[in-house]
Amino acid sequence: MLVFSLFLISFFSSEIIWKEEFADGDKWKDRWVLAVNKTKHYKGEWAIEAPKKCQNRERSKGMKTITDDGYYQISADIGRTISTYNKTFIFSYMVKNEQDIQVGGSYVKILPEGINQTDFDGTTPYYIMFGQDQDKGHSDRVQLILKKHGNEYQHTTPLRLEKDTRTHMFTIIMFPDLSYEIRIDNKVQRSGKMYVDFPGAFDGPTLPDPDAKKPKDWVELPEIPDPKAKKPDDWEEEMTIVDHKAKKPIWWKEKLHGEWSAPRIPNPRYRGVWMPPLVKNPEYKGEWKAPRIPNPDWEKARRNAAFKKIRYVGIEIYQPKSGSIFDNFFIGDDLKEYRTFVKQNWEPTKRYEDVYDPYEKPETFSMSGKDLFKNQKKDEDDDDDDDDYDDDDDDDDDVREL
């Protein structure tokens, strides 16, 4: 009975914790707080605008950067403090870099309670930094950085960035067992265990046996000098030799200058110190690692791994060239709610943008409302035939495009 009650609590507590779609005019200003820029740099300004090309201008409006060479610092309160402990945590947002961004970020931070939103800047504590970061090809990537124990831990294999001017959806999903998924455009690009892919940040369910010792006969050298090799007879190891062509100078007086000896010159046959070539060690066993045992503090490790006081979402970026549109933020703990959010917000955007080349000039783009409706209707019919959001068909969501 207790197990059933816990199941009901878990089932009915799943929800959308916070979302932002910028669908209510100027009321966004009541939810988002601009930080006071304490530097001499240009303060980045925001406006609610729709992309130049979109299906529905009202539904497509987002929060757009409009100041070139601007430092942007803005955050929103999600309404209550939440923890990722023993819950699935889903964070997602969409961004469109209409300016074909070359340098600058369009990433987002998850922030803890207790911060002063008006003082929000690069020194403000954060839990998660997630999204695009670009530097003229030098470090263009989608980054995921987790802040634990006062240190920043980056994913061991950052994602390369798909550079274009289309809208993209970035999603991070963390599960109670410390597994995770990174989704771009709702397709899984990275997945695994956080205690594996963020070394040092988390303890896992197993740990090296502290009492184990390497056996005395354990050989870790993969190669050894060839015991059968012999130095060639003509191998010269002396760097210099006596100059046999030299003659004692006529003016040399042994009583005055001492006994004369011929000078030494570089040895033309010098080949260095001879060393036998290396061969595979037949006794090599590999690098020794202590056997792993169950972590007796695994439950404590899971608690310590949780982000316990999430309260704000913030954008703290620099853009030499403005034009990024942030939209459709989502925080929740229910995959079904997330999938519904994707279907309502991401899929219509993708369907619309799929019909044209994002690098076309605006004046060459044309599409009739009839064609757009036909395309949308076809996708809806496909959804009816094979609903991507049924639990039994989750694998469709997880198609990897690496």
mmCIF file of C-alpha atoms in Angstrom:
data_model
loop_
_atom_site.group_PDB
_atom_site.id
_atom_site.type_symbol
_atom_site.label_atom_id
_atom_site.label_comp_id
_atom_site.label_asym_id
_atom_site.label_seq_id
_atom_site.Cartn_x
_atom_site.Cartn_y
_atom_site.Cartn_z
ATOM 1 C CA MET A 1 0.000 0.000 0.000
ATOM 2 C CA LEU A 2 2.879 2.337 0.843
ATOM 3 C CA VAL A 3 4.540 1.654 -2.530
ATOM 4 C CA PHE A 4 1.257 2.378 -4.333
ATOM 5 C CA SER A 5 0.854 5.650 -2.412
ATOM 6 C CA LEU A 6 4.384 6.732 -3.320
ATOM 7 C CA PHE A 7 3.626 5.897 -6.963
ATOM 8 C CA LEU A 8 0.524 8.097 -6.879
ATOM 9 C CA ILE A 9 2.470 10.960 -5.307
ATOM 10 C CA SER A 10 5.180 10.631 -7.957
ATOM 11 C CA PHE A 11 2.630 10.367 -10.784
ATOM 12 C CA PHE A 12 0.526 13.355 -9.820
ATOM 13 C CA SER A 13 3.492 15.546 -8.838
ATOM 14 C CA SER A 14 4.942 15.468 -12.367
ATOM 15 C CA GLU A 15 4.458 18.866 -13.944
ATOM 16 C CA ILE A 16 5.720 21.797 -15.916
ATOM 17 C CA ILE A 17 7.537 23.802 -13.271
ATOM 18 C CA TRP A 18 8.170 26.880 -15.381
ATOM 19 C CA LYS A 19 7.865 27.965 -18.970
ATOM 20 C CA GLU A 20 8.317 31.218 -20.835
ATOM 21 C CA GLU A 21 6.836 31.771 -24.280
ATOM 22 C CA PHE A 22 6.721 35.607 -24.353
ATOM 23 C CA ALA A 23 3.097 35.443 -25.467
ATOM 24 C CA ASP A 24 1.615 38.216 -23.294
ATOM 25 C CA GLY A 25 3.010 41.463 -24.659
ATOM 26 C CA ASP A 26 5.021 43.632 -22.286
ATOM 27 C CA LYS A 27 4.270 41.523 -19.215
ATOM 28 C CA TRP A 28 7.618 39.764 -19.708
ATOM 29 C CA LYS A 29 9.210 42.828 -18.104
ATOM 30 C CA ASP A 30 7.530 41.873 -14.831
ATOM 31 C CA ARG A 31 9.197 38.446 -14.917
ATOM 32 C CA TRP A 32 12.666 39.243 -16.227
ATOM 33 C CA VAL A 33 15.063 41.470 -14.291
ATOM 34 C CA LEU A 34 17.793 43.443 -16.043
ATOM 35 C CA ALA A 35 21.036 43.551 -14.094
ATOM 36 C CA VAL A 36 22.717 46.869 -13.405
ATOM 37 C CA ASN A 37 25.816 46.931 -15.616
ATOM 38 C CA LYS A 38 28.708 47.828 -13.339
ATOM 39 C CA THR A 39 31.307 48.073 -16.132
ATOM 40 C CA LYS A 40 32.021 50.706 -18.751
ATOM 41 C CA HIS A 41 30.949 48.317 -21.484
ATOM 42 C CA TYR A 42 27.767 48.781 -23.472
ATOM 43 C CA LYS A 43 24.693 47.485 -21.721
ATOM 44 C CA GLY A 44 22.817 45.007 -23.884
ATOM 45 C CA GLU A 45 19.181 45.888 -24.510
ATOM 46 C CA TRP A 46 16.352 43.478 -25.267
ATOM 47 C CA ALA A 47 13.149 43.643 -27.297
ATOM 48 C CA ILE A 48 10.306 41.225 -27.954
ATOM 49 C CA GLU A 49 10.372 40.506 -31.672
ATOM 50 C CA ALA A 50 9.494 37.731 -34.087
ATOM 51 C CA PRO A 51 12.017 36.322 -36.581
ATOM 52 C CA LYS A 52 12.056 37.896 -40.034
ATOM 53 C CA LYS A 53 10.715 34.643 -41.427
ATOM 54 C CA CYS A 54 8.123 32.841 -39.346
ATOM 55 C CA GLN A 55 4.753 31.169 -39.639
ATOM 56 C CA ASN A 56 2.921 33.059 -36.890
ATOM 57 C CA ARG A 57 4.433 36.377 -35.799
ATOM 58 C CA GLU A 58 2.615 36.484 -32.458
ATOM 59 C CA ARG A 59 3.457 32.914 -31.450
ATOM 60 C CA SER A 60 7.024 33.228 -32.743
ATOM 61 C CA LYS A 61 7.986 36.287 -30.720
ATOM 62 C CA GLY A 62 10.928 35.910 -28.392
ATOM 63 C CA MET A 63 13.390 37.961 -26.382
ATOM 64 C CA LYS A 64 15.908 39.422 -28.855
ATOM 65 C CA THR A 65 19.336 40.980 -28.334
ATOM 66 C CA ILE A 66 19.334 44.379 -30.083
ATOM 67 C CA THR A 67 22.576 46.102 -28.983
ATOM 68 C CA ASP A 68 25.750 45.482 -30.963
ATOM 69 C CA ASP A 69 28.888 45.073 -28.857
ATOM 70 C CA GLY A 70 26.578 44.503 -25.901
ATOM 71 C CA TYR A 71 26.939 42.764 -22.551
ATOM 72 C CA TYR A 72 23.651 41.058 -21.706
ATOM 73 C CA GLN A 73 22.706 40.229 -18.117
ATOM 74 C CA ILE A 74 19.098 39.294 -17.442
ATOM 75 C CA SER A 75 17.373 36.665 -15.302
ATOM 76 C CA ALA A 76 13.931 35.326 -14.399
ATOM 77 C CA ASP A 77 12.533 33.807 -11.206
ATOM 78 C CA ILE A 78 10.948 30.402 -11.924
ATOM 79 C CA GLY A 79 8.508 30.896 -9.064
ATOM 80 C CA ARG A 80 9.787 28.447 -6.473
ATOM 81 C CA THR A 81 12.946 26.686 -5.372
ATOM 82 C CA ILE A 82 13.342 23.146 -6.722
ATOM 83 C CA SER A 83 15.783 20.269 -6.336
ATOM 84 C CA THR A 84 16.910 17.661 -8.849
ATOM 85 C CA TYR A 85 17.245 15.002 -6.130
ATOM 86 C CA ASN A 86 15.212 11.853 -6.896
ATOM 87 C CA LYS A 87 13.522 13.597 -9.810
ATOM 88 C CA THR A 88 13.960 13.916 -13.522
ATOM 89 C CA PHE A 89 15.109 17.439 -14.355
ATOM 90 C CA ILE A 90 14.415 18.825 -17.824
ATOM 91 C CA PHE A 91 15.629 22.200 -19.036
ATOM 92 C CA SER A 92 15.063 23.353 -22.594
ATOM 93 C CA TYR A 93 15.057 26.534 -24.645
ATOM 94 C CA MET A 94 15.054 27.650 -28.269
ATOM 95 C CA VAL A 95 17.309 30.240 -29.874
ATOM 96 C CA LYS A 96 17.615 31.649 -33.376
ATOM 97 C CA ASN A 97 20.809 33.500 -34.293
ATOM 98 C CA GLU A 98 19.488 35.582 -37.162
ATOM 99 C CA GLN A 99 22.701 37.624 -37.303
ATOM 100 C CA ASP A 100 24.759 34.562 -38.382
ATOM 101 C CA ILE A 101 26.748 34.931 -35.193
ATOM 102 C CA GLN A 102 30.528 34.502 -35.530
ATOM 103 C CA VAL A 103 31.674 35.550 -32.071
ATOM 104 C CA GLY A 104 29.709 35.500 -28.833
ATOM 105 C CA GLY A 105 27.433 33.272 -26.827
ATOM 106 C CA SER A 106 23.783 32.342 -26.785
ATOM 107 C CA TYR A 107 23.923 30.036 -23.778
ATOM 108 C CA VAL A 108 21.778 30.069 -20.644
ATOM 109 C CA LYS A 109 22.539 29.559 -16.957
ATOM 110 C CA ILE A 110 20.557 27.795 -14.221
ATOM 111 C CA LEU A 111 21.031 29.754 -10.999
ATOM 112 C CA PRO A 112 20.529 29.007 -7.284
ATOM 113 C CA GLU A 113 18.318 30.830 -4.838
ATOM 114 C CA GLY A 114 19.779 33.707 -2.880
ATOM 115 C CA ILE A 115 21.309 35.665 -5.740
ATOM 116 C CA ASN A 116 20.619 39.369 -6.291
ATOM 117 C CA GLN A 117 19.158 39.605 -9.787
ATOM 118 C CA THR A 118 20.152 43.245 -10.219
ATOM 119 C CA ASP A 119 23.786 42.253 -9.564
ATOM 120 C CA PHE A 120 23.739 39.251 -11.907
ATOM 121 C CA ASP A 121 26.995 39.013 -13.874
ATOM 122 C CA GLY A 122 29.814 36.605 -14.725
ATOM 123 C CA THR A 123 30.803 36.247 -11.069
ATOM 124 C CA THR A 124 27.336 35.173 -9.908
ATOM 125 C CA PRO A 125 27.193 31.538 -8.694
ATOM 126 C CA TYR A 126 25.437 29.134 -11.047
ATOM 127 C CA TYR A 127 24.614 25.440 -11.294
ATOM 128 C CA ILE A 128 24.468 24.772 -15.043
ATOM 129 C CA MET A 129 25.716 26.619 -18.131
ATOM 130 C CA PHE A 130 24.279 25.224 -21.343
ATOM 131 C CA GLY A 131 24.146 26.300 -24.982
ATOM 132 C CA GLN A 132 26.064 27.750 -27.892
ATOM 133 C CA ASP A 133 29.402 29.521 -27.640
ATOM 134 C CA GLN A 134 31.291 30.709 -30.718
ATOM 135 C CA ASP A 135 34.685 32.215 -31.423
ATOM 136 C CA LYS A 136 35.320 32.440 -35.183
ATOM 137 C CA GLY A 137 35.840 28.723 -35.544
ATOM 138 C CA HIS A 138 38.426 28.450 -32.766
ATOM 139 C CA SER A 139 36.063 27.081 -30.110
ATOM 140 C CA ASP A 140 32.640 26.876 -31.732
ATOM 141 C CA ARG A 141 30.691 24.413 -29.640
ATOM 142 C CA VAL A 142 27.614 23.541 -27.640
ATOM 143 C CA GLN A 143 28.877 23.496 -24.092
ATOM 144 C CA LEU A 144 27.528 21.958 -20.931
ATOM 145 C CA ILE A 145 29.296 23.045 -17.752
ATOM 146 C CA LEU A 146 28.237 21.899 -14.291
ATOM 147 C CA LYS A 147 29.301 23.788 -11.176
ATOM 148 C CA LYS A 148 29.970 21.536 -8.185
ATOM 149 C CA HIS A 149 32.171 21.942 -5.097
ATOM 150 C CA GLY A 150 33.085 25.448 -6.284
ATOM 151 C CA ASN A 151 34.615 24.048 -9.483
ATOM 152 C CA GLU A 152 33.493 23.993 -13.097
ATOM 153 C CA TYR A 153 33.259 20.583 -14.775
ATOM 154 C CA GLN A 154 32.941 20.393 -18.548
ATOM 155 C CA HIS A 155 31.694 17.474 -20.582
ATOM 156 C CA THR A 156 34.597 15.279 -21.682
ATOM 157 C CA THR A 157 33.564 15.488 -25.363
ATOM 158 C CA PRO A 158 31.926 18.851 -26.170
ATOM 159 C CA LEU A 159 29.583 18.971 -29.143
ATOM 160 C CA ARG A 160 30.605 20.744 -32.303
ATOM 161 C CA LEU A 161 28.330 23.573 -33.315
ATOM 162 C CA GLU A 162 25.993 23.472 -36.292
ATOM 163 C CA LYS A 163 26.465 26.967 -37.674
ATOM 164 C CA ASP A 164 23.464 28.421 -39.429
ATOM 165 C CA THR A 165 20.720 30.984 -38.897
ATOM 166 C CA ARG A 166 17.955 28.483 -38.161
ATOM 167 C CA THR A 167 16.159 28.031 -34.875
ATOM 168 C CA HIS A 168 17.608 25.341 -32.626
ATOM 169 C CA MET A 169 16.264 23.722 -29.480
ATOM 170 C CA PHE A 170 18.707 22.842 -26.702
ATOM 171 C CA THR A 171 17.678 20.381 -23.997
ATOM 172 C CA ILE A 172 19.424 18.835 -21.016
ATOM 173 C CA ILE A 173 17.698 15.988 -19.172
ATOM 174 C CA MET A 174 19.067 14.646 -15.880
ATOM 175 C CA PHE A 175 17.677 11.470 -14.350
ATOM 176 C CA PRO A 176 17.642 10.357 -10.681
ATOM 177 C CA ASP A 177 20.297 7.676 -11.312
ATOM 178 C CA LEU A 178 22.701 10.430 -12.519
ATOM 179 C CA SER A 179 22.321 9.510 -16.166
ATOM 180 C CA TYR A 180 21.694 12.339 -18.605
ATOM 181 C CA GLU A 181 20.854 13.294 -22.179
ATOM 182 C CA ILE A 182 21.878 16.298 -24.266
ATOM 183 C CA ARG A 183 19.361 16.910 -27.012
ATOM 184 C CA ILE A 184 19.677 19.319 -29.904
ATOM 185 C CA ASP A 185 16.524 19.820 -31.949
ATOM 186 C CA ASN A 186 14.978 17.060 -29.803
ATOM 187 C CA LYS A 187 17.477 14.453 -30.964
ATOM 188 C CA VAL A 188 19.867 12.857 -28.481
ATOM 189 C CA GLN A 189 23.435 13.934 -29.266
ATOM 190 C CA ARG A 190 25.109 12.817 -26.036
ATOM 191 C CA SER A 191 24.011 10.512 -23.240
ATOM 192 C CA GLY A 192 25.671 8.643 -20.431
ATOM 193 C CA LYS A 193 26.433 8.841 -16.734
ATOM 194 C CA MET A 194 27.369 12.169 -15.200
ATOM 195 C CA TYR A 195 29.911 10.538 -12.874
ATOM 196 C CA VAL A 196 31.687 9.199 -15.994
ATOM 197 C CA ASP A 197 31.472 12.147 -18.392
ATOM 198 C CA PHE A 198 32.124 14.869 -15.796
ATOM 199 C CA PRO A 199 35.181 13.408 -14.003
ATOM 200 C CA GLY A 200 35.598 14.602 -10.440
ATOM 201 C CA ALA A 201 32.183 16.181 -10.152
ATOM 202 C CA PHE A 202 30.222 13.172 -8.891
ATOM 203 C CA ASP A 203 30.772 9.859 -7.117
ATOM 204 C CA GLY A 204 29.283 6.811 -8.807
ATOM 205 C CA PRO A 205 27.549 3.661 -7.525
ATOM 206 C CA THR A 206 30.899 1.875 -7.395
ATOM 207 C CA LEU A 207 34.355 2.966 -6.304
ATOM 208 C CA PRO A 208 37.895 1.538 -6.378
ATOM 209 C CA ASP A 209 38.559 -0.877 -3.516
ATOM 210 C CA PRO A 210 40.766 1.173 -1.158
ATOM 211 C CA ASP A 211 42.248 -2.024 0.318
ATOM 212 C CA ALA A 212 43.282 -3.522 -3.010
ATOM 213 C CA LYS A 213 46.973 -3.625 -3.857
ATOM 214 C CA LYS A 214 48.712 -4.188 -7.144
ATOM 215 C CA PRO A 215 50.222 -7.715 -7.318
ATOM 216 C CA LYS A 216 54.004 -7.761 -7.207
ATOM 217 C CA ASP A 217 54.193 -9.652 -10.493
ATOM 218 C CA TRP A 218 51.899 -7.232 -12.315
ATOM 219 C CA VAL A 219 53.760 -5.894 -15.360
ATOM 220 C CA GLU A 220 52.666 -2.484 -16.656
ATOM 221 C CA LEU A 221 55.403 -1.897 -19.243
ATOM 222 C CA PRO A 222 53.911 -2.495 -22.716
ATOM 223 C CA GLU A 223 57.345 -2.618 -24.384
ATOM 224 C CA ILE A 224 60.817 -3.757 -23.354
ATOM 225 C CA PRO A 225 64.289 -3.593 -24.963
ATOM 226 C CA ASP A 226 64.766 -6.474 -27.385
ATOM 227 C CA PRO A 227 66.999 -8.941 -25.460
ATOM 228 C CA LYS A 228 68.194 -10.504 -28.737
ATOM 229 C CA ALA A 229 69.357 -7.235 -30.294
ATOM 230 C CA LYS A 230 73.099 -6.545 -30.597
ATOM 231 C CA LYS A 231 74.958 -3.357 -31.309
ATOM 232 C CA PRO A 232 76.411 -3.328 -34.847
ATOM 233 C CA ASP A 233 80.187 -3.538 -35.046
ATOM 234 C CA ASP A 234 80.429 -0.285 -36.986
ATOM 235 C CA TRP A 235 78.270 1.684 -34.518
ATOM 236 C CA GLU A 236 80.194 4.767 -33.402
ATOM 237 C CA GLU A 237 79.223 6.215 -30.019
ATOM 238 C CA GLU A 238 82.110 8.664 -29.601
ATOM 239 C CA MET A 239 81.117 12.205 -30.483
ATOM 240 C CA THR A 240 84.697 13.333 -31.171
ATOM 241 C CA ILE A 241 87.883 11.702 -32.464
ATOM 242 C CA VAL A 242 91.578 12.666 -32.582
ATOM 243 C CA ASP A 243 92.494 14.738 -35.627
ATOM 244 C CA HIS A 244 95.217 12.547 -37.172
ATOM 245 C CA LYS A 245 96.012 15.183 -39.753
ATOM 246 C CA ALA A 246 97.022 17.683 -37.142
ATOM 247 C CA LYS A 247 100.739 18.434 -36.687
ATOM 248 C CA LYS A 248 102.539 19.934 -33.769
ATOM 249 C CA PRO A 249 103.251 23.617 -34.450
ATOM 250 C CA ILE A 250 106.895 24.540 -35.104
ATOM 251 C CA TRP A 251 106.776 27.090 -32.311
ATOM 252 C CA TRP A 252 105.623 24.501 -29.741
ATOM 253 C CA LYS A 253 108.122 24.151 -26.902
ATOM 254 C CA GLU A 254 107.392 21.178 -24.635
ATOM 255 C CA LYS A 255 109.412 22.678 -21.786
ATOM 256 C CA LEU A 256 107.303 25.780 -22.060
ATOM 257 C CA HIS A 257 103.925 24.482 -23.299
ATOM 258 C CA GLY A 258 103.912 20.929 -22.055
ATOM 259 C CA GLU A 259 103.445 17.717 -23.989
ATOM 260 C CA TRP A 260 101.596 18.363 -27.258
ATOM 261 C CA SER A 261 98.561 16.289 -28.176
ATOM 262 C CA ALA A 262 96.479 16.426 -31.332
ATOM 263 C CA PRO A 263 93.131 18.255 -31.020
ATOM 264 C CA ARG A 264 89.810 16.402 -31.213
ATOM 265 C CA ILE A 265 87.267 16.993 -33.971
ATOM 266 C CA PRO A 266 83.601 15.909 -34.468
ATOM 267 C CA ASN A 267 83.340 12.245 -35.353
ATOM 268 C CA PRO A 268 81.720 12.008 -38.832
ATOM 269 C CA ARG A 269 80.593 8.455 -38.052
ATOM 270 C CA TYR A 270 78.963 9.337 -34.722
ATOM 271 C CA ARG A 271 75.463 7.801 -34.447
ATOM 272 C CA GLY A 272 74.636 8.431 -30.813
ATOM 273 C CA VAL A 273 74.329 6.075 -27.901
ATOM 274 C CA TRP A 274 73.135 2.710 -29.160
ATOM 275 C CA MET A 275 69.968 1.356 -27.565
ATOM 276 C CA PRO A 276 68.257 -1.897 -28.425
ATOM 277 C CA PRO A 277 64.915 -1.486 -30.209
ATOM 278 C CA LEU A 278 61.733 -1.934 -28.194
ATOM 279 C CA VAL A 279 59.532 -4.974 -28.650
ATOM 280 C CA LYS A 280 56.195 -5.947 -27.183
ATOM 281 C CA ASN A 281 56.456 -7.165 -23.628
ATOM 282 C CA PRO A 282 55.063 -10.723 -23.529
ATOM 283 C CA GLU A 283 54.299 -10.322 -19.816
ATOM 284 C CA TYR A 284 52.438 -7.005 -20.179
ATOM 285 C CA LYS A 285 49.082 -7.046 -18.364
ATOM 286 C CA GLY A 286 47.965 -3.475 -18.896
ATOM 287 C CA GLU A 287 47.579 -0.605 -16.466
ATOM 288 C CA TRP A 288 46.566 -1.955 -13.092
ATOM 289 C CA LYS A 289 43.345 -0.639 -11.661
ATOM 290 C CA ALA A 290 41.897 -1.479 -8.318
ATOM 291 C CA PRO A 291 38.769 -3.633 -8.576
ATOM 292 C CA ARG A 292 35.568 -1.705 -8.012
ATOM 293 C CA ILE A 293 33.241 -2.377 -5.130
ATOM 294 C CA PRO A 294 29.740 -1.072 -4.361
ATOM 295 C CA ASN A 295 29.811 2.473 -3.015
ATOM 296 C CA PRO A 296 28.468 2.237 0.549
ATOM 297 C CA ASP A 297 27.619 5.958 0.375
ATOM 298 C CA TRP A 298 25.881 5.822 -3.007
ATOM 299 C CA GLU A 299 22.654 7.289 -1.668
ATOM 300 C CA LYS A 300 24.610 10.097 -0.042
ATOM 301 C CA ALA A 301 26.481 10.596 -3.321
ATOM 302 C CA ARG A 302 23.184 10.964 -5.197
ATOM 303 C CA ARG A 303 22.023 13.566 -2.686
ATOM 304 C CA ASN A 304 25.306 15.445 -2.983
ATOM 305 C CA ALA A 305 25.083 15.320 -6.781
ATOM 306 C CA ALA A 306 21.691 17.017 -6.816
ATOM 307 C CA PHE A 307 21.270 20.695 -7.535
ATOM 308 C CA LYS A 308 19.175 21.399 -4.469
ATOM 309 C CA LYS A 309 18.159 25.049 -4.711
ATOM 310 C CA ILE A 310 17.403 25.941 -8.328
ATOM 311 C CA ARG A 311 15.493 29.221 -8.487
ATOM 312 C CA TYR A 312 16.442 31.343 -11.519
ATOM 313 C CA VAL A 313 17.192 31.164 -15.228
ATOM 314 C CA GLY A 314 19.704 33.713 -16.487
ATOM 315 C CA ILE A 315 21.365 34.882 -19.694
ATOM 316 C CA GLU A 316 24.814 36.407 -19.234
ATOM 317 C CA ILE A 317 26.556 36.774 -22.587
ATOM 318 C CA TYR A 318 28.569 39.117 -24.781
ATOM 319 C CA GLN A 319 27.666 39.669 -28.441
ATOM 320 C CA PRO A 320 29.603 41.927 -30.821
ATOM 321 C CA LYS A 321 26.728 41.516 -33.257
ATOM 322 C CA SER A 322 23.204 41.336 -31.856
ATOM 323 C CA GLY A 323 20.205 39.477 -33.214
ATOM 324 C CA SER A 324 19.718 36.286 -31.148
ATOM 325 C CA ILE A 325 16.096 35.469 -30.310
ATOM 326 C CA PHE A 326 15.541 33.387 -27.145
ATOM 327 C CA ASP A 327 12.165 31.704 -26.786
ATOM 328 C CA ASN A 328 10.178 28.786 -25.371
ATOM 329 C CA PHE A 329 11.988 28.123 -22.115
ATOM 330 C CA PHE A 330 10.902 24.991 -20.257
ATOM 331 C CA ILE A 331 11.689 23.513 -16.852
ATOM 332 C CA GLY A 332 9.891 20.376 -15.732
ATOM 333 C CA ASP A 333 10.213 16.842 -14.416
ATOM 334 C CA ASP A 334 7.829 14.963 -16.715
ATOM 335 C CA LEU A 335 8.945 13.690 -20.123
ATOM 336 C CA LYS A 336 5.354 13.551 -21.375
ATOM 337 C CA GLU A 337 4.859 17.242 -20.580
ATOM 338 C CA TYR A 338 8.161 17.986 -22.292
ATOM 339 C CA ARG A 339 7.095 16.073 -25.400
ATOM 340 C CA THR A 340 3.830 17.977 -25.502
ATOM 341 C CA PHE A 341 5.779 21.242 -25.213
ATOM 342 C CA VAL A 342 8.032 20.116 -28.069
ATOM 343 C CA LYS A 343 5.043 19.260 -30.230
ATOM 344 C CA GLN A 344 3.434 22.634 -29.604
ATOM 345 C CA ASN A 345 6.516 24.821 -30.002
ATOM 346 C CA TRP A 346 9.491 23.149 -31.667
ATOM 347 C CA GLU A 347 7.792 21.029 -34.315
ATOM 348 C CA PRO A 348 5.786 23.845 -35.988
ATOM 349 C CA THR A 349 8.967 25.953 -36.128
ATOM 350 C CA LYS A 350 10.984 23.115 -37.654
ATOM 351 C CA ARG A 351 8.281 22.311 -40.212
ATOM 352 C CA TYR A 352 8.217 25.919 -41.313
ATOM 353 C CA GLU A 353 11.988 26.322 -41.566
ATOM 354 C CA ASP A 354 12.439 22.999 -43.357
ATOM 355 C CA VAL A 355 10.780 24.374 -46.484
ATOM 356 C CA TYR A 356 13.446 26.955 -47.296
ATOM 357 C CA ASP A 357 17.193 27.413 -47.296
ATOM 358 C CA PRO A 358 18.131 29.592 -44.307
ATOM 359 C CA TYR A 359 20.845 31.263 -46.387
ATOM 360 C CA GLU A 360 18.445 32.469 -49.075
ATOM 361 C CA LYS A 361 17.995 36.189 -49.432
ATOM 362 C CA PRO A 362 14.674 37.310 -47.905
ATOM 363 C CA GLU A 363 13.411 38.707 -51.198
ATOM 364 C CA THR A 364 13.859 35.349 -52.955
ATOM 365 C CA PHE A 365 11.832 33.453 -50.356
ATOM 366 C CA SER A 366 8.224 32.744 -51.183
ATOM 367 C CA MET A 367 5.701 30.250 -49.913
ATOM 368 C CA SER A 368 1.963 30.446 -50.151
ATOM 369 C CA GLY A 369 -0.246 29.936 -47.149
ATOM 370 C CA LYS A 370 -1.858 27.051 -49.020
ATOM 371 C CA ASP A 371 1.508 25.282 -49.437
ATOM 372 C CA LEU A 372 2.363 25.850 -45.788
ATOM 373 C CA PHE A 373 -0.980 24.471 -44.648
ATOM 374 C CA LYS A 374 -0.506 21.446 -46.914
ATOM 375 C CA ASN A 375 2.940 20.776 -45.412
ATOM 376 C CA GLN A 376 1.666 21.194 -41.872
ATOM 377 C CA LYS A 377 -1.363 18.998 -42.573
ATOM 378 C CA LYS A 378 0.903 16.237 -43.947
ATOM 379 C CA ASP A 379 3.036 16.294 -40.775
ATOM 380 C CA GLU A 380 -0.068 16.139 -38.594
ATOM 381 C CA ASP A 381 -1.335 13.126 -40.560
ATOM 382 C CA ASP A 382 2.058 11.459 -40.114
ATOM 383 C CA ASP A 383 1.841 12.115 -36.381
ATOM 384 C CA ASP A 384 -1.571 10.434 -36.257
ATOM 385 C CA ASP A 385 -0.205 7.349 -38.008
ATOM 386 C CA ASP A 386 2.883 7.049 -35.858
ATOM 387 C CA ASP A 387 2.739 9.225 -32.762
ATOM 388 C CA ASP A 388 6.294 10.088 -31.717
ATOM 389 C CA TYR A 389 5.115 10.807 -28.220
ATOM 390 C CA ASP A 390 3.781 7.432 -27.183
ATOM 391 C CA ASP A 391 5.887 5.831 -24.479
ATOM 392 C CA ASP A 392 6.266 2.738 -26.666
ATOM 393 C CA ASP A 393 7.887 4.807 -29.397
ATOM 394 C CA ASP A 394 10.432 6.770 -27.410
ATOM 395 C CA ASP A 395 13.256 5.483 -29.583
ATOM 396 C CA ASP A 396 12.128 7.823 -32.371
ATOM 397 C CA ASP A 397 12.984 10.752 -30.138
ATOM 398 C CA ASP A 398 16.393 9.304 -29.459
ATOM 399 C CA VAL A 399 17.656 9.027 -33.052
ATOM 400 C CA ARG A 400 21.286 10.088 -32.849
ATOM 401 C CA GLU A 401 22.726 12.393 -35.454
ATOM 402 C CA LEU A 402 26.328 12.632 -34.389
#
